[in-house]
Amino acid sequence: KLQTEEVEVFSTPSYACQRRTTLDNHNAVLTDALSLLAENAELSGEDGRGVAFRRAAAALKALPLPVTRLTQLGGVPCLGGHSLRVIKDVLESGASPEVEALRRSERFKALKVLTGIFGVGVKTAGRWIGEGILTLRQLRDSGPTLNRAQRAGLRHYDDLNRPVGRAEAAAVAAVVEAAAGSVLPGARVTLIGGFRRGKQTGHDVDFLITHPEEGREAGLMPKLVSWLDSQGFLLYQKTNSNSYLEAAEGPARPASNMDRFERCFSVFKLPEEAGRGGAGAGGEGGPRPWRAVRVDLVVSPVSQFAFALLGWTGSKLFERELRRWAGHEMNMCLSSHALYDHRQSRYLRASSEEEIFAHLGLEYIPPSERNA
Ligand code: ATP
Ligand code: MN
Ligand code: MN
């Protein structure tokens, strides 16, 4: 009788918002390969394919053990033919030829470098590549017209592509709290995005700001920004004003996915404390006195705070899946402002994330388990 090795067959629910995805990924080699294909699809303007690869990667991130054989994946959702082929290659030979070729491809490398400039999107990068601009040097030399964001992005390229650590996030938080406390006493500042999910590094630092008295937060962003600017903390900022009106949205046009809070995309000039400088801060003159850090600020009225908190904590795929679940399974419409129930033709209120999950008929998933 043949000794058969026991292999676990995995099974996991189909929406990422039904799963607990911690940062402890047991299948990083597989998910890195699929994420690279997702990134390439997104950089090529093929968003549908991008989402498909993101979903496949997310399904594997939720598994409790490393996958060793294809036959273990029978109960794992979101794995299309293309993803399965890549997984098979990696399991059999340690790498996928398609992914390795992509990694080396000039076009992919150029897209990564150019979209790595703050303010440069897929379309702009694609156009530049069409004009023969593949590197930062070529960009600087050939000098196409850059907007204000792109000029800041190019000037601070190295800093903005160096991951932000938790200590730096805490230093930014202290500055934002001082600013908010000074221009609106009682304002509350909450760290959101990847750091709220427990990540050790991020590409930026995200904050949600509110005030416990509804209405007091109105017009806060310009004051906050001018305080930060006057104290010399801003290298760049662009503020969008709040354009969300529930009455205007109404049942006819329920809360769309685009969110319209008062928002500021910025680049902070963060003083480097002695001893924290570390990698990249070296050079002839010793540690530099400051570094550039991307910071996103969002202001929400307290009545929408729970929705904003849920909508800005991420991950991006987790958010997308929550909205898909709401629409397809509950006949509801979820945004970072509100939850609208089409069956009852009314908005469902919530003052905590737990209540929103309950409205959606989902088990509560804490931020540290939303790393899909
Ligand atoms: P990282 O550590 O790389 O910054 P992150 O998860 O914090 O990862 P962000 O790009 O900072 O990623 O986004 C944080 C959250 O904010 C995500 O959940 C995303 O859905 C939300 N978000 C980002 N940009 C927008 C936007 N323009 N409109 C609405 N929500 C957004
Ligand atoms: Mn972030
Ligand atoms: Mn952000």
Short mmCIF file of C-alpha atoms and ligand atoms in Angstrom, two decimals:
data_model
loop_
_atom_site.label_atom_id
_atom_site.label_comp_id
_atom_site.label_asym_id
_atom_site.label_seq_id
_atom_site.Cartn_x
_atom_site.Cartn_y
_atom_site.Cartn_z
CA LYS A 1 0.00 0.00 0.00
CA LEU A 2 1.30 3.41 -0.99
CA GLN A 3 2.15 5.88 1.75
CA THR A 4 0.38 9.07 0.82
CA GLU A 5 1.59 12.28 2.32
CA GLU A 6 -1.17 14.16 4.04
CA VAL A 7 -1.84 17.51 2.41
CA GLU A 8 -4.33 20.02 3.64
CA VAL A 9 -6.94 21.17 1.15
CA PHE A 10 -7.67 24.85 1.71
CA SER A 11 -11.01 26.55 1.58
CA THR A 12 -11.84 30.18 2.16
CA PRO A 13 -14.87 32.48 1.62
CA SER A 14 -15.03 34.33 -1.67
CA TYR A 15 -15.11 37.99 -0.56
CA ALA A 16 -11.96 39.41 1.08
CA CYS A 17 -14.20 41.21 3.61
CA GLN A 18 -15.36 37.79 4.89
CA ARG A 19 -11.80 36.73 5.63
CA ARG A 20 -9.24 37.61 8.31
CA THR A 21 -6.07 38.61 6.52
CA THR A 22 -3.19 39.43 8.85
CA LEU A 23 0.25 40.68 7.81
CA ASP A 24 1.53 37.15 8.44
CA ASN A 25 1.51 35.94 4.82
CA HIS A 26 2.51 32.27 4.41
CA ASN A 27 2.54 32.45 0.63
CA ALA A 28 4.59 35.58 -0.07
CA VAL A 29 6.43 34.11 -3.08
CA LEU A 30 3.11 33.33 -4.78
CA THR A 31 1.40 36.56 -3.79
CA ASP A 32 4.42 38.66 -4.85
CA ALA A 33 4.26 37.06 -8.30
CA LEU A 34 0.51 37.68 -8.64
CA SER A 35 0.84 41.22 -7.24
CA LEU A 36 3.46 42.02 -9.84
CA LEU A 37 1.07 40.92 -12.59
CA ALA A 38 -1.65 43.03 -10.98
CA GLU A 39 0.66 46.02 -10.87
CA ASN A 40 1.62 45.57 -14.51
CA ALA A 41 -2.05 45.36 -15.54
CA GLU A 42 -2.82 48.54 -13.58
CA LEU A 43 0.20 50.31 -15.07
CA SER A 44 -1.03 49.31 -18.52
CA GLY A 45 -4.52 50.69 -17.92
CA GLU A 46 -6.09 47.22 -17.68
CA ASP A 47 -7.88 47.68 -14.37
CA GLY A 48 -10.16 44.66 -14.74
CA ARG A 49 -7.22 42.29 -15.09
CA GLY A 50 -5.51 44.12 -12.24
CA VAL A 51 -8.40 43.48 -9.89
CA ALA A 52 -8.53 39.80 -10.91
CA PHE A 53 -4.85 39.31 -9.98
CA ARG A 54 -5.32 41.33 -6.74
CA ARG A 55 -8.22 39.07 -5.78
CA ALA A 56 -6.20 35.95 -6.52
CA ALA A 57 -3.27 37.22 -4.43
CA ALA A 58 -5.63 38.19 -1.60
CA ALA A 59 -7.20 34.73 -1.51
CA LEU A 60 -3.73 33.18 -1.02
CA LYS A 61 -2.77 35.75 1.64
CA ALA A 62 -5.61 34.45 3.80
CA LEU A 63 -4.39 30.81 3.86
CA PRO A 64 -3.06 29.51 7.20
CA LEU A 65 -0.10 27.56 5.70
CA PRO A 66 2.18 27.61 2.67
CA VAL A 67 0.70 26.00 -0.43
CA THR A 68 2.85 23.16 -1.77
CA ARG A 69 0.60 21.58 -4.39
CA LEU A 70 -1.98 22.84 -6.85
CA THR A 71 -4.44 20.20 -5.64
CA GLN A 72 -4.71 22.01 -2.30
CA LEU A 73 -6.41 24.97 -3.98
CA GLY A 74 -9.74 23.35 -4.89
CA GLY A 75 -11.66 25.39 -2.31
CA VAL A 76 -9.85 28.68 -2.87
CA PRO A 77 -11.90 31.28 -4.78
CA CYS A 78 -10.84 33.90 -7.35
CA LEU A 79 -8.13 31.79 -9.03
CA GLY A 80 -8.54 32.08 -12.79
CA GLY A 81 -6.64 30.12 -15.42
CA HIS A 82 -3.88 32.68 -15.70
CA SER A 83 -3.30 32.88 -11.95
CA LEU A 84 -3.32 29.09 -11.62
CA ARG A 85 -0.72 28.80 -14.38
CA VAL A 86 1.55 31.24 -12.53
CA ILE A 87 1.03 29.41 -9.24
CA LYS A 88 1.82 26.08 -10.92
CA ASP A 89 5.07 27.45 -12.37
CA VAL A 90 6.17 28.86 -9.02
CA LEU A 91 5.32 25.64 -7.14
CA GLU A 92 7.11 23.46 -9.70
CA SER A 93 10.20 25.52 -10.46
CA GLY A 94 10.36 28.27 -7.87
CA ALA A 95 9.55 31.06 -10.32
CA SER A 96 7.19 32.00 -13.13
CA PRO A 97 8.91 32.73 -16.47
CA GLU A 98 6.22 35.27 -17.28
CA VAL A 99 6.76 37.15 -14.03
CA GLU A 100 10.55 37.04 -14.30
CA ALA A 101 10.39 38.36 -17.87
CA LEU A 102 8.11 41.14 -16.69
CA ARG A 103 10.50 42.08 -13.88
CA ARG A 104 13.27 42.53 -16.45
CA SER A 105 11.18 44.27 -19.09
CA GLU A 106 12.26 47.83 -19.96
CA ARG A 107 8.71 49.05 -20.27
CA PHE A 108 7.70 47.74 -16.83
CA LYS A 109 10.83 49.18 -15.20
CA ALA A 110 10.19 52.55 -16.84
CA LEU A 111 6.53 52.57 -15.78
CA LYS A 112 7.60 51.83 -12.18
CA VAL A 113 10.22 54.57 -12.12
CA LEU A 114 8.01 57.22 -13.73
CA THR A 115 4.83 56.49 -11.75
CA GLY A 116 7.09 56.44 -8.68
CA ILE A 117 7.16 60.21 -9.10
CA PHE A 118 4.46 61.76 -6.91
CA GLY A 119 1.89 63.35 -9.23
CA VAL A 120 2.64 61.13 -12.23
CA GLY A 121 -0.14 58.73 -13.19
CA VAL A 122 -0.32 55.85 -15.62
CA LYS A 123 -1.38 57.98 -18.59
CA THR A 124 1.41 60.52 -18.22
CA ALA A 125 4.02 57.80 -17.73
CA GLY A 126 2.73 55.96 -20.80
CA ARG A 127 2.92 59.12 -22.89
CA TRP A 128 6.49 59.86 -21.79
CA ILE A 129 7.56 56.30 -22.58
CA GLY A 130 6.05 56.79 -26.04
CA GLU A 131 8.31 59.83 -26.38
CA GLY A 132 11.35 57.78 -25.43
CA ILE A 133 11.61 58.93 -21.80
CA LEU A 134 12.42 55.83 -19.72
CA THR A 135 14.50 57.15 -16.82
CA LEU A 136 14.61 60.08 -14.40
CA ARG A 137 17.73 61.38 -16.11
CA GLN A 138 15.99 61.38 -19.51
CA LEU A 139 13.02 63.12 -17.92
CA ARG A 140 15.21 65.80 -16.36
CA ASP A 141 17.15 66.29 -19.60
CA SER A 142 14.29 66.31 -22.09
CA GLY A 143 12.19 68.56 -19.88
CA PRO A 144 8.51 68.01 -20.70
CA THR A 145 6.29 70.48 -18.84
CA LEU A 146 5.70 69.31 -15.28
CA ASN A 147 2.89 70.47 -13.02
CA ARG A 148 3.46 71.62 -9.44
CA ALA A 149 2.90 68.16 -7.91
CA GLN A 150 5.25 66.50 -10.39
CA ARG A 151 7.98 69.08 -9.78
CA ALA A 152 7.75 68.40 -6.03
CA GLY A 153 7.68 64.67 -6.75
CA LEU A 154 10.80 64.81 -8.89
CA ARG A 155 12.66 67.08 -6.46
CA HIS A 156 11.98 64.74 -3.52
CA TYR A 157 12.05 61.48 -5.50
CA ASP A 158 14.48 59.59 -3.25
CA ASP A 159 12.83 60.59 0.02
CA LEU A 160 9.34 59.82 -1.28
CA ASN A 161 10.41 56.37 -2.48
CA ARG A 162 12.02 55.50 0.84
CA PRO A 163 9.49 53.70 3.08
CA VAL A 164 8.15 55.67 6.03
CA GLY A 165 8.70 53.89 9.35
CA ARG A 166 6.44 53.82 12.41
CA ALA A 167 8.67 56.23 14.35
CA GLU A 168 8.44 58.72 11.50
CA ALA A 169 4.66 58.21 11.32
CA ALA A 170 4.49 58.99 15.04
CA ALA A 171 6.57 62.14 14.51
CA VAL A 172 4.19 63.27 11.75
CA ALA A 173 1.24 62.45 14.02
CA ALA A 174 2.65 64.72 16.73
CA VAL A 175 2.89 67.58 14.23
CA VAL A 176 -0.65 67.04 12.90
CA GLU A 177 -2.02 66.84 16.47
CA ALA A 178 -0.28 70.08 17.39
CA ALA A 179 -1.70 71.75 14.27
CA ALA A 180 -5.25 70.47 14.85
CA GLY A 181 -5.16 71.31 18.56
CA SER A 182 -4.00 74.81 17.79
CA VAL A 183 -6.52 75.74 15.09
CA LEU A 184 -9.51 73.78 16.47
CA PRO A 185 -9.29 72.84 20.16
CA GLY A 186 -11.01 69.50 20.78
CA ALA A 187 -10.32 68.22 17.25
CA ARG A 188 -9.51 64.49 17.12
CA VAL A 189 -6.75 63.08 14.95
CA THR A 190 -6.79 59.38 14.02
CA LEU A 191 -4.03 57.49 12.20
CA ILE A 192 -5.61 55.59 9.30
CA GLY A 193 -4.34 53.69 6.22
CA GLY A 194 -1.68 51.00 6.45
CA PHE A 195 -0.31 52.07 9.82
CA ARG A 196 -3.74 51.55 11.42
CA ARG A 197 -3.65 48.02 9.98
CA GLY A 198 -0.40 47.42 11.84
CA LYS A 199 2.07 47.77 8.96
CA GLN A 200 5.63 48.64 9.99
CA THR A 201 6.22 50.86 6.96
CA GLY A 202 4.14 52.79 4.46
CA HIS A 203 4.44 54.89 1.32
CA ASP A 204 2.75 57.74 3.20
CA VAL A 205 1.02 58.57 6.49
CA ASP A 206 -2.77 59.00 6.49
CA PHE A 207 -4.88 60.88 9.03
CA LEU A 208 -8.59 61.37 9.61
CA ILE A 209 -9.59 64.45 11.58
CA THR A 210 -12.96 65.23 13.14
CA HIS A 211 -14.53 67.18 16.01
CA PRO A 212 -17.06 65.72 18.47
CA GLU A 213 -19.46 68.63 17.80
CA GLU A 214 -21.01 68.27 14.32
CA GLY A 215 -20.25 71.25 12.12
CA ARG A 216 -17.22 72.49 14.04
CA GLU A 217 -14.98 70.66 11.55
CA ALA A 218 -16.25 72.73 8.61
CA GLY A 219 -13.50 74.78 7.00
CA LEU A 220 -10.86 73.15 9.18
CA MET A 221 -8.50 72.07 6.39
CA PRO A 222 -7.44 75.52 5.13
CA LYS A 223 -6.66 76.58 8.72
CA LEU A 224 -4.73 73.40 9.38
CA VAL A 225 -2.76 73.80 6.17
CA SER A 226 -1.91 77.43 6.81
CA TRP A 227 -0.72 76.57 10.37
CA LEU A 228 1.48 73.78 9.01
CA ASP A 229 2.78 76.03 6.26
CA SER A 230 3.55 78.91 8.62
CA GLN A 231 5.54 76.52 10.83
CA GLY A 232 7.57 75.38 7.83
CA PHE A 233 6.24 71.80 7.74
CA LEU A 234 4.96 71.80 4.15
CA LEU A 235 6.95 71.25 0.98
CA TYR A 236 3.79 70.76 -1.11
CA GLN A 237 0.05 70.61 -0.55
CA LYS A 238 -3.12 70.42 -2.56
CA THR A 239 -6.44 70.79 -0.79
CA ASN A 240 -9.81 69.66 -2.14
CA SER A 241 -12.88 71.08 -0.46
CA ASN A 242 -15.81 68.99 0.74
CA SER A 243 -18.43 68.48 -1.94
CA TYR A 244 -20.60 65.85 -0.30
CA LEU A 245 -24.26 66.71 0.26
CA GLU A 246 -26.48 63.86 1.41
CA ALA A 247 -29.69 65.63 0.40
CA ALA A 248 -28.39 66.18 -3.12
CA GLU A 249 -27.26 62.58 -3.41
CA GLY A 250 -30.64 61.36 -2.19
CA PRO A 251 -32.10 57.95 -2.96
CA ALA A 252 -31.88 58.74 -6.66
CA ARG A 253 -28.13 59.13 -6.51
CA PRO A 254 -26.98 57.22 -3.46
CA ALA A 255 -23.51 57.78 -2.10
CA SER A 256 -21.11 57.05 -4.92
CA ASN A 257 -17.73 55.43 -4.44
CA MET A 258 -15.86 58.66 -4.98
CA ASP A 259 -15.47 60.35 -1.69
CA ARG A 260 -15.70 64.04 -1.29
CA PHE A 261 -14.34 64.96 2.09
CA GLU A 262 -12.16 67.96 2.68
CA ARG A 263 -8.86 66.43 1.81
CA CYS A 264 -5.24 67.40 1.52
CA PHE A 265 -2.50 65.56 -0.35
CA SER A 266 0.79 66.86 0.94
CA VAL A 267 4.51 66.46 1.26
CA PHE A 268 5.79 67.19 4.76
CA LYS A 269 9.21 68.48 5.66
CA LEU A 270 9.85 66.27 8.65
CA PRO A 271 12.79 67.16 10.91
CA GLU A 272 15.05 64.13 11.43
CA GLU A 273 15.80 63.56 15.07
CA ALA A 274 19.41 62.82 15.94
CA GLY A 275 19.93 59.06 15.86
CA ARG A 276 16.84 58.35 13.76
CA GLY A 277 18.28 59.44 10.40
CA GLY A 278 19.47 55.99 9.39
CA ALA A 279 19.73 54.70 5.81
CA GLY A 280 19.61 57.26 3.05
CA ALA A 281 20.32 60.13 5.39
CA GLY A 282 24.09 59.77 5.11
CA GLY A 283 26.31 61.54 2.60
CA GLU A 284 29.18 63.95 3.00
CA GLY A 285 27.47 66.31 5.40
CA GLY A 286 26.32 63.61 7.83
CA PRO A 287 22.61 63.13 8.49
CA ARG A 288 20.36 65.67 6.80
CA PRO A 289 18.25 67.76 9.15
CA TRP A 290 14.95 66.72 7.51
CA ARG A 291 13.30 64.39 5.04
CA ALA A 292 10.25 64.66 2.76
CA VAL A 293 7.25 62.46 3.69
CA ARG A 294 3.94 62.03 1.86
CA VAL A 295 1.01 62.81 4.16
CA ASP A 296 -2.73 62.53 3.43
CA LEU A 297 -5.18 64.45 5.59
CA VAL A 298 -8.95 63.92 5.54
CA VAL A 299 -11.54 65.86 7.53
CA SER A 300 -14.93 64.30 8.25
CA PRO A 301 -18.02 65.47 10.16
CA VAL A 302 -18.44 63.30 13.25
CA SER A 303 -21.75 61.89 11.88
CA GLN A 304 -19.80 60.29 9.01
CA PHE A 305 -16.70 59.43 11.03
CA ALA A 306 -17.27 55.66 11.23
CA PHE A 307 -17.77 55.43 7.45
CA ALA A 308 -14.71 57.56 6.78
CA LEU A 309 -12.64 55.49 9.21
CA LEU A 310 -13.74 52.23 7.59
CA GLY A 311 -13.23 53.66 4.08
CA TRP A 312 -9.75 55.03 4.70
CA THR A 313 -8.24 52.20 6.72
CA GLY A 314 -7.91 49.93 3.68
CA SER A 315 -6.52 47.82 2.31
CA LYS A 316 -7.65 49.04 -1.08
CA LEU A 317 -8.79 45.55 -2.04
CA PHE A 318 -10.58 45.09 1.29
CA GLU A 319 -12.48 48.34 0.61
CA ARG A 320 -13.36 47.30 -2.91
CA GLU A 321 -14.63 43.96 -1.66
CA LEU A 322 -16.73 45.59 1.08
CA ARG A 323 -18.45 47.73 -1.55
CA ARG A 324 -18.93 44.75 -3.84
CA TRP A 325 -20.40 42.73 -0.98
CA ALA A 326 -22.72 45.61 -0.05
CA GLY A 327 -23.98 45.95 -3.63
CA HIS A 328 -24.17 42.34 -4.78
CA GLU A 329 -25.15 40.55 -1.59
CA MET A 330 -27.08 43.17 0.41
CA ASN A 331 -28.54 45.53 -2.21
CA MET A 332 -26.88 48.38 -0.35
CA CYS A 333 -24.46 51.08 -1.37
CA LEU A 334 -21.43 51.73 0.83
CA SER A 335 -19.14 54.74 0.58
CA SER A 336 -16.76 56.56 2.92
CA HIS A 337 -19.70 58.85 3.77
CA ALA A 338 -22.69 56.60 4.28
CA LEU A 339 -24.48 53.28 3.81
CA TYR A 340 -27.67 53.34 1.75
CA ASP A 341 -30.14 50.45 1.85
CA HIS A 342 -32.02 50.16 -1.45
CA ARG A 343 -34.58 47.71 -0.06
CA GLN A 344 -35.63 50.09 2.71
CA SER A 345 -34.85 53.20 0.64
CA ARG A 346 -32.99 54.82 3.52
CA TYR A 347 -29.57 55.53 4.93
CA LEU A 348 -28.39 53.28 7.76
CA ARG A 349 -26.65 55.24 10.52
CA ALA A 350 -23.58 54.02 12.36
CA SER A 351 -21.24 55.50 14.93
CA SER A 352 -18.70 52.67 14.88
CA GLU A 353 -17.12 50.32 12.36
CA GLU A 354 -18.68 47.40 14.27
CA GLU A 355 -22.16 48.76 13.50
CA ILE A 356 -21.36 49.05 9.80
CA PHE A 357 -20.19 45.42 9.60
CA ALA A 358 -23.39 44.45 11.43
CA HIS A 359 -25.57 46.40 8.96
CA LEU A 360 -23.75 44.56 6.17
CA GLY A 361 -24.39 41.17 7.74
CA LEU A 362 -20.63 40.58 8.11
CA GLU A 363 -18.59 39.39 11.04
CA TYR A 364 -16.51 42.27 12.43
CA ILE A 365 -12.96 42.28 11.05
CA PRO A 366 -10.50 44.46 13.02
CA PRO A 367 -8.02 46.68 11.11
CA SER A 368 -5.08 44.30 11.67
CA GLU A 369 -7.04 41.61 9.79
CA ARG A 370 -7.94 43.79 6.78
CA ASN A 371 -4.58 43.31 5.07
CA ALA A 372 -6.07 41.69 1.98
P1 ATP B 1 0.63 52.45 2.23
O1 ATP B 1 1.20 51.91 3.47
O2 ATP B 1 1.38 52.06 1.02
O3 ATP B 1 0.38 53.93 2.29
P2 ATP B 1 -2.20 52.28 2.48
O4 ATP B 1 -3.10 51.12 2.67
O5 ATP B 1 -2.13 53.27 3.59
O6 ATP B 1 -0.79 51.72 2.10
P3 ATP B 1 -3.06 54.48 0.80
O7 ATP B 1 -2.88 54.65 -0.67
O8 ATP B 1 -2.38 55.47 1.66
O9 ATP B 1 -2.64 52.98 1.13
O10 ATP B 1 -4.60 54.51 1.04
C1 ATP B 1 -5.16 54.39 2.33
C2 ATP B 1 -6.65 54.25 2.23
O11 ATP B 1 -7.22 55.43 1.72
C3 ATP B 1 -7.07 53.11 1.32
O12 ATP B 1 -7.99 52.32 2.03
C4 ATP B 1 -7.78 53.75 0.16
O13 ATP B 1 -8.95 53.04 -0.16
C5 ATP B 1 -8.13 55.12 0.69
N1 ATP B 1 -7.94 56.08 -0.38
C6 ATP B 1 -6.76 56.44 -0.92
N2 ATP B 1 -6.93 57.34 -1.89
C7 ATP B 1 -8.25 57.57 -1.96
C8 ATP B 1 -9.09 58.39 -2.76
N3 ATP B 1 -8.59 59.20 -3.69
N4 ATP B 1 -10.41 58.37 -2.52
C9 ATP B 1 -10.92 57.58 -1.58
N5 ATP B 1 -10.19 56.77 -0.79
C10 ATP B 1 -8.89 56.76 -0.98
MN MN B 2 -1.09 55.08 3.36
MN MN B 3 -2.62 57.71 1.41
#
